[in-house]
Amino acid sequence: MEKKEKLYNFIIIIFFTFCVQFTDVKLGLIKFSELALLGLIPIILAKKIHKYVVYLLVFFSLATVITMLKTYFSSFQYLEPSFLKRPYLITVGRYLELITCLVLCNFVFLYFYNLKKKKQHLYYLLRFIDINIGITIIFAFIYCLVITNLLHIDDTRLVYNYDIRLRAYFVEGGPYGLMLSFIFILTSFFKKSKKRLAKRIFLFVVILFMAKSKSGFLCAILWLGIENYGVVLKRVKSFALPLLLIGGLGFYLLFINVGSMYVREIGKIKESISERTTDNNLVMGRISGFFIAPKMIADHPLFGIGIGNYPLLRNNDEYRGFFPLPKKEFRLKDAHGFGGIMDILVDTGFVGLFFFIGIMFHRYRTLSRKLRLFLIGFLILFCFGVQIYFLYPWMLFGLILSNISSTHEISGRLKAYQ
């Protein structure tokens, strides 16, 4: 019986790992992880559904209904023949992606809530972290082979030509670095030790020097500040204000320095746009989104442009402005690049953002101090560029819903494992 239980737990942890690490493994436009999660819906419905998952489901469902109504009155100037990337259908696709996020969230909640009763929750969370770090070690090794010319870059999709960056099974290094910062945050469930420090240093090196993810780097740094603020405050209470000012100034300067490249691009964008009409880094993503998203918010402040409509409406002349149309093969893949909180604001307006933050704040009030920090970490991931449709932040929210112990009351099995 124990062997069957171990095998079951191992399969579940591997499944969670697949959802986190292999987001870009798909057939056409359909991701295998999302397909598997949709298949789990009947099983989830037969079990307990957490009330906050229900709140979010109601929120996303109402937002989708409103989107359908808004889409009827919207005008889309440039549409491609892609069947799934058309008005209404793209909204249904995004809604299903949100459903998969909630399915994973509730699955994680159920799994770790039951493990908590057996006092095995920290043991299997540690196994999940270690498996992900083991996979990252393999990817980092392949990256080292590429930069030492022992492996040609075209022989692997894990590393790409732009600045020789590690992306693993993500679209580019930035999102991959943010996923690793999520693993970085998870290590905070465990007490300080040399092993935890080694894991964090390794993750930090991969984020900064291999994935070269500025957003992932800043996210990890900010998390360290949030995590250790209370401890530092107790030890140097009389110096708290000066240290807070110095730390805040340091993070501000770091943030400004990292963002300066975007500022330089924006400053010269009109001059260079005619020479770089096929440069997707310029025509799409954060740089163009800096101009396009505010126009959309100004035009649709209350209920937004509708879930999923950004890659369609962003091509309209009134939003695109002086930016040329992206190449056809990339035209419908664009996102503004500013993360899940901005996704909610652009797609559902200030009304939608108010309800989403209200749900988060209501949960925040019910949590212990330690779990409140993890809820802040969940929201931070969205603030640094993770789209609301990405699966892995919702795994963290599922852990929060399970009220997983973040104390150091570690079982004998975990002590032996460590």
CSV table of N, CA, C and O in Angstrom, one decimal, residues 89-152:
chain,number,residue,atom,x,y,z
A,89,LEU,N,-14.0,33.4,-30.6
A,89,LEU,CA,-13.2,32.2,-30.4
A,89,LEU,C,-12.0,32.4,-29.6
A,89,LEU,O,-11.6,31.6,-28.7
A,90,ILE,N,-11.3,33.5,-29.8
A,90,ILE,CA,-10.1,33.8,-29.0
A,90,ILE,C,-10.5,34.1,-27.5
A,90,ILE,O,-9.8,33.7,-26.6
A,91,THR,N,-11.7,34.6,-27.3
A,91,THR,CA,-12.2,34.8,-25.9
A,91,THR,C,-12.5,33.5,-25.3
A,91,THR,O,-12.1,33.2,-24.1
A,92,VAL,N,-13.1,32.6,-26.0
A,92,VAL,CA,-13.4,31.2,-25.5
A,92,VAL,C,-12.1,30.5,-25.2
A,92,VAL,O,-12.0,29.9,-24.1
A,93,GLY,N,-11.1,30.7,-26.0
A,93,GLY,CA,-9.8,30.0,-25.8
A,93,GLY,C,-9.1,30.6,-24.5
A,93,GLY,O,-8.6,29.8,-23.7
A,94,ARG,N,-9.2,31.9,-24.4
A,94,ARG,CA,-8.6,32.5,-23.1
A,94,ARG,C,-9.4,32.1,-21.9
A,94,ARG,O,-8.8,31.8,-20.8
A,95,TYR,N,-10.7,32.0,-22.0
A,95,TYR,CA,-11.5,31.6,-20.9
A,95,TYR,C,-11.1,30.1,-20.5
A,95,TYR,O,-11.0,29.8,-19.3
A,96,LEU,N,-10.9,29.3,-21.4
A,96,LEU,CA,-10.5,27.9,-21.1
A,96,LEU,C,-9.2,27.9,-20.5
A,96,LEU,O,-8.9,27.0,-19.6
A,97,GLU,N,-8.3,28.7,-20.9
A,97,GLU,CA,-6.9,28.8,-20.3
A,97,GLU,C,-7.1,29.2,-18.8
A,97,GLU,O,-6.4,28.7,-17.9
A,98,LEU,N,-8.0,30.2,-18.5
A,98,LEU,CA,-8.2,30.6,-17.2
A,98,LEU,C,-8.8,29.5,-16.3
A,98,LEU,O,-8.5,29.3,-15.2
A,99,ILE,N,-9.7,28.7,-17.0
A,99,ILE,CA,-10.3,27.5,-16.3
A,99,ILE,C,-9.2,26.5,-15.9
A,99,ILE,O,-9.2,26.0,-14.8
A,100,THR,N,-8.2,26.3,-16.8
A,100,THR,CA,-7.1,25.4,-16.5
A,100,THR,C,-6.3,25.9,-15.4
A,100,THR,O,-5.8,25.1,-14.5
A,101,CYS,N,-6.1,27.2,-15.3
A,101,CYS,CA,-5.4,27.8,-14.1
A,101,CYS,C,-6.1,27.5,-12.8
A,101,CYS,O,-5.5,27.1,-11.8
A,102,LEU,N,-7.4,27.6,-12.8
A,102,LEU,CA,-8.2,27.4,-11.6
A,102,LEU,C,-8.3,25.9,-11.3
A,102,LEU,O,-8.3,25.5,-10.1
A,103,VAL,N,-8.3,25.0,-12.3
A,103,VAL,CA,-8.3,23.6,-12.1
A,103,VAL,C,-6.9,23.2,-11.4
A,103,VAL,O,-6.9,22.4,-10.4
A,104,LEU,N,-5.8,23.7,-11.9
A,104,LEU,CA,-4.5,23.4,-11.3
A,104,LEU,C,-4.5,23.9,-9.9
A,104,LEU,O,-4.0,23.3,-9.0
A,105,CYS,N,-5.0,25.2,-9.7
A,105,CYS,CA,-5.0,25.8,-8.4
A,105,CYS,C,-5.8,24.9,-7.4
A,105,CYS,O,-5.3,24.6,-6.3
A,106,ASN,N,-7.0,24.4,-7.8
A,106,ASN,CA,-7.8,23.6,-6.9
A,106,ASN,C,-7.2,22.2,-6.7
A,106,ASN,O,-7.3,21.6,-5.6
A,107,PHE,N,-6.6,21.7,-7.7
A,107,PHE,CA,-5.9,20.4,-7.7
A,107,PHE,C,-4.8,20.5,-6.6
A,107,PHE,O,-4.6,19.6,-5.8
A,108,VAL,N,-4.0,21.5,-6.7
A,108,VAL,CA,-2.9,21.7,-5.7
A,108,VAL,C,-3.4,21.9,-4.3
A,108,VAL,O,-2.9,21.3,-3.4
A,109,PHE,N,-4.5,22.7,-4.2
A,109,PHE,CA,-5.1,22.8,-2.9
A,109,PHE,C,-5.6,21.5,-2.3
A,109,PHE,O,-5.3,21.2,-1.2
A,110,LEU,N,-6.3,20.7,-3.1
A,110,LEU,CA,-6.7,19.4,-2.6
A,110,LEU,C,-5.6,18.5,-2.2
A,110,LEU,O,-5.6,17.8,-1.2
A,111,TYR,N,-4.6,18.4,-3.1
A,111,TYR,CA,-3.4,17.5,-2.9
A,111,TYR,C,-2.7,17.8,-1.6
A,111,TYR,O,-2.4,17.0,-0.8
A,112,PHE,N,-2.3,19.1,-1.5
A,112,PHE,CA,-1.5,19.5,-0.3
A,112,PHE,C,-2.3,19.6,1.0
A,112,PHE,O,-1.8,19.4,2.1
A,113,TYR,N,-3.6,19.9,0.8
A,113,TYR,CA,-4.5,19.9,2.0
A,113,TYR,C,-4.6,18.5,2.6
A,113,TYR,O,-4.5,18.3,3.8
A,114,ASN,N,-4.7,17.5,1.7
A,114,ASN,CA,-4.7,16.1,2.2
A,114,ASN,C,-3.4,15.6,2.8
A,114,ASN,O,-3.3,14.9,3.8
A,115,LEU,N,-2.3,16.1,2.1
A,115,LEU,CA,-1.0,15.7,2.6
A,115,LEU,C,-0.7,16.4,4.0
A,115,LEU,O,0.0,15.8,4.8
A,116,LYS,N,-1.3,17.6,4.2
A,116,LYS,CA,-1.1,18.3,5.5
A,116,LYS,C,-1.7,17.4,6.6
A,116,LYS,O,-1.1,17.4,7.7
A,117,LYS,N,-2.8,16.8,6.4
A,117,LYS,CA,-3.4,15.9,7.4
A,117,LYS,C,-2.5,14.8,7.8
A,117,LYS,O,-2.5,14.3,8.9
A,118,LYS,N,-1.7,14.3,6.8
A,118,LYS,CA,-0.7,13.2,7.1
A,118,LYS,C,0.7,13.8,7.5
A,118,LYS,O,1.6,13.0,7.7
A,119,LYS,N,0.8,15.1,7.6
A,119,LYS,CA,2.0,15.7,7.9
A,119,LYS,C,3.1,15.4,6.9
A,119,LYS,O,4.3,15.2,7.2
A,120,GLN,N,2.7,15.3,5.6
A,120,GLN,CA,3.7,15.0,4.5
A,120,GLN,C,3.8,16.1,3.5
A,120,GLN,O,4.5,16.0,2.5
A,121,HIS,N,3.1,17.2,3.8
A,121,HIS,CA,3.0,18.3,2.8
A,121,HIS,C,4.4,19.0,2.5
A,121,HIS,O,4.7,19.2,1.3
A,122,LEU,N,5.2,19.2,3.5
A,122,LEU,CA,6.5,19.8,3.3
A,122,LEU,C,7.4,18.9,2.6
A,122,LEU,O,8.3,19.3,1.8
A,123,TYR,N,7.3,17.6,2.9
A,123,TYR,CA,8.2,16.6,2.3
A,123,TYR,C,8.0,16.6,0.8
A,123,TYR,O,8.9,16.7,0.0
A,124,TYR,N,6.7,16.6,0.3
A,124,TYR,CA,6.5,16.5,-1.1
A,124,TYR,C,6.6,17.8,-1.8
A,124,TYR,O,6.9,17.9,-3.0
A,125,LEU,N,6.5,18.9,-1.1
A,125,LEU,CA,6.8,20.2,-1.7
A,125,LEU,C,8.3,20.3,-1.9
A,125,LEU,O,8.7,20.8,-3.0
A,126,LEU,N,9.1,19.8,-1.0
A,126,LEU,CA,10.5,19.8,-1.2
A,126,LEU,C,10.9,18.9,-2.4
A,126,LEU,O,11.8,19.3,-3.1
A,127,ARG,N,10.2,17.8,-2.5
A,127,ARG,CA,10.5,16.9,-3.7
A,127,ARG,C,10.2,17.6,-5.0
A,127,ARG,O,10.9,17.5,-5.9
A,128,PHE,N,9.1,18.4,-5.0
A,128,PHE,CA,8.7,19.2,-6.2
A,128,PHE,C,9.8,20.2,-6.5
A,128,PHE,O,10.2,20.3,-7.7
A,129,ILE,N,10.3,20.9,-5.5
A,129,ILE,CA,11.4,21.9,-5.7
A,129,ILE,C,12.6,21.3,-6.2
A,129,ILE,O,13.2,21.7,-7.2
A,130,ASP,N,13.0,20.1,-5.6
A,130,ASP,CA,14.3,19.5,-6.0
A,130,ASP,C,14.2,18.9,-7.4
A,130,ASP,O,15.2,18.9,-8.2
A,131,ILE,N,13.0,18.4,-7.8
A,131,ILE,CA,12.9,17.9,-9.2
A,131,ILE,C,13.0,19.0,-10.2
A,131,ILE,O,13.7,18.9,-11.2
A,132,ASN,N,12.4,20.2,-9.9
A,132,ASN,CA,12.5,21.3,-10.8
A,132,ASN,C,13.9,21.8,-10.9
A,132,ASN,O,14.4,22.2,-11.9
A,133,ILE,N,14.6,21.8,-9.7
A,133,ILE,CA,16.0,22.3,-9.8
A,133,ILE,C,16.9,21.3,-10.5
A,133,ILE,O,17.8,21.7,-11.3
A,134,GLY,N,16.6,20.0,-10.4
A,134,GLY,CA,17.3,19.0,-11.2
A,134,GLY,C,17.1,19.2,-12.7
A,134,GLY,O,18.1,19.1,-13.4
A,135,ILE,N,15.9,19.5,-13.1
A,135,ILE,CA,15.7,19.8,-14.5
A,135,ILE,C,16.4,21.0,-14.9
A,135,ILE,O,17.0,21.1,-16.0
A,136,THR,N,16.4,22.0,-14.1
A,136,THR,CA,17.1,23.3,-14.4
A,136,THR,C,18.6,23.0,-14.5
A,136,THR,O,19.3,23.6,-15.3
A,137,ILE,N,19.2,22.1,-13.7
A,137,ILE,CA,20.6,21.8,-13.8
A,137,ILE,C,20.9,21.2,-15.2
A,137,ILE,O,21.9,21.5,-15.8
A,138,ILE,N,20.0,20.3,-15.7
A,138,ILE,CA,20.2,19.7,-17.0
A,138,ILE,C,20.2,20.8,-18.1
A,138,ILE,O,21.1,20.9,-19.0
A,139,PHE,N,19.2,21.8,-18.0
A,139,PHE,CA,19.1,22.8,-19.0
A,139,PHE,C,20.4,23.8,-18.9
A,139,PHE,O,20.9,24.2,-19.9
A,140,ALA,N,20.8,24.0,-17.6
A,140,ALA,CA,22.0,24.9,-17.5
A,140,ALA,C,23.3,24.2,-18.1
A,140,ALA,O,24.1,24.8,-18.7
A,141,PHE,N,23.4,22.9,-17.9
A,141,PHE,CA,24.5,22.1,-18.5
A,141,PHE,C,24.5,22.2,-20.0
A,141,PHE,O,25.5,22.4,-20.7
A,142,ILE,N,23.3,22.1,-20.6
A,142,ILE,CA,23.2,22.3,-22.1
A,142,ILE,C,23.6,23.7,-22.5
A,142,ILE,O,24.3,23.9,-23.5
A,143,TYR,N,23.2,24.7,-21.7
A,143,TYR,CA,23.6,26.1,-22.0
A,143,TYR,C,25.1,26.2,-22.0
A,143,TYR,O,25.7,26.8,-22.9
A,144,CYS,N,25.7,25.6,-21.0
A,144,CYS,CA,27.2,25.6,-20.9
A,144,CYS,C,27.9,24.9,-22.1
A,144,CYS,O,28.9,25.4,-22.7
A,145,LEU,N,27.3,23.9,-22.6
A,145,LEU,CA,27.8,23.2,-23.8
A,145,LEU,C,27.7,24.1,-25.1
A,145,LEU,O,28.6,24.2,-25.9
A,146,VAL,N,26.6,24.9,-25.1
A,146,VAL,CA,26.4,25.8,-26.2
A,146,VAL,C,27.4,27.0,-26.2
A,146,VAL,O,28.1,27.3,-27.2
A,147,ILE,N,27.6,27.6,-25.0
A,147,ILE,CA,28.5,28.7,-25.0
A,147,ILE,C,30.0,28.3,-25.1
A,147,ILE,O,30.8,29.2,-25.4
A,148,THR,N,30.3,27.1,-24.9
A,148,THR,CA,31.7,26.6,-25.0
A,148,THR,C,31.8,25.9,-26.4
A,148,THR,O,32.9,25.3,-26.7
A,149,ASN,N,30.8,26.1,-27.3
A,149,ASN,CA,30.8,25.5,-28.6
A,149,ASN,C,31.0,24.0,-28.7
A,149,ASN,O,31.4,23.5,-29.7
A,150,LEU,N,30.6,23.3,-27.6
A,150,LEU,CA,30.6,21.9,-27.7
A,150,LEU,C,29.3,21.3,-28.2
A,150,LEU,O,29.2,20.2,-28.6
A,151,LEU,N,28.3,22.2,-28.3
A,151,LEU,CA,27.0,21.9,-28.9
A,151,LEU,C,26.5,23.1,-29.7
A,151,LEU,O,26.6,24.2,-29.2
A,152,HIS,N,26.1,22.9,-30.9
A,152,HIS,CA,25.7,24.0,-31.8
A,152,HIS,C,24.3,24.5,-31.4
A,152,HIS,O,23.4,23.7,-31.0
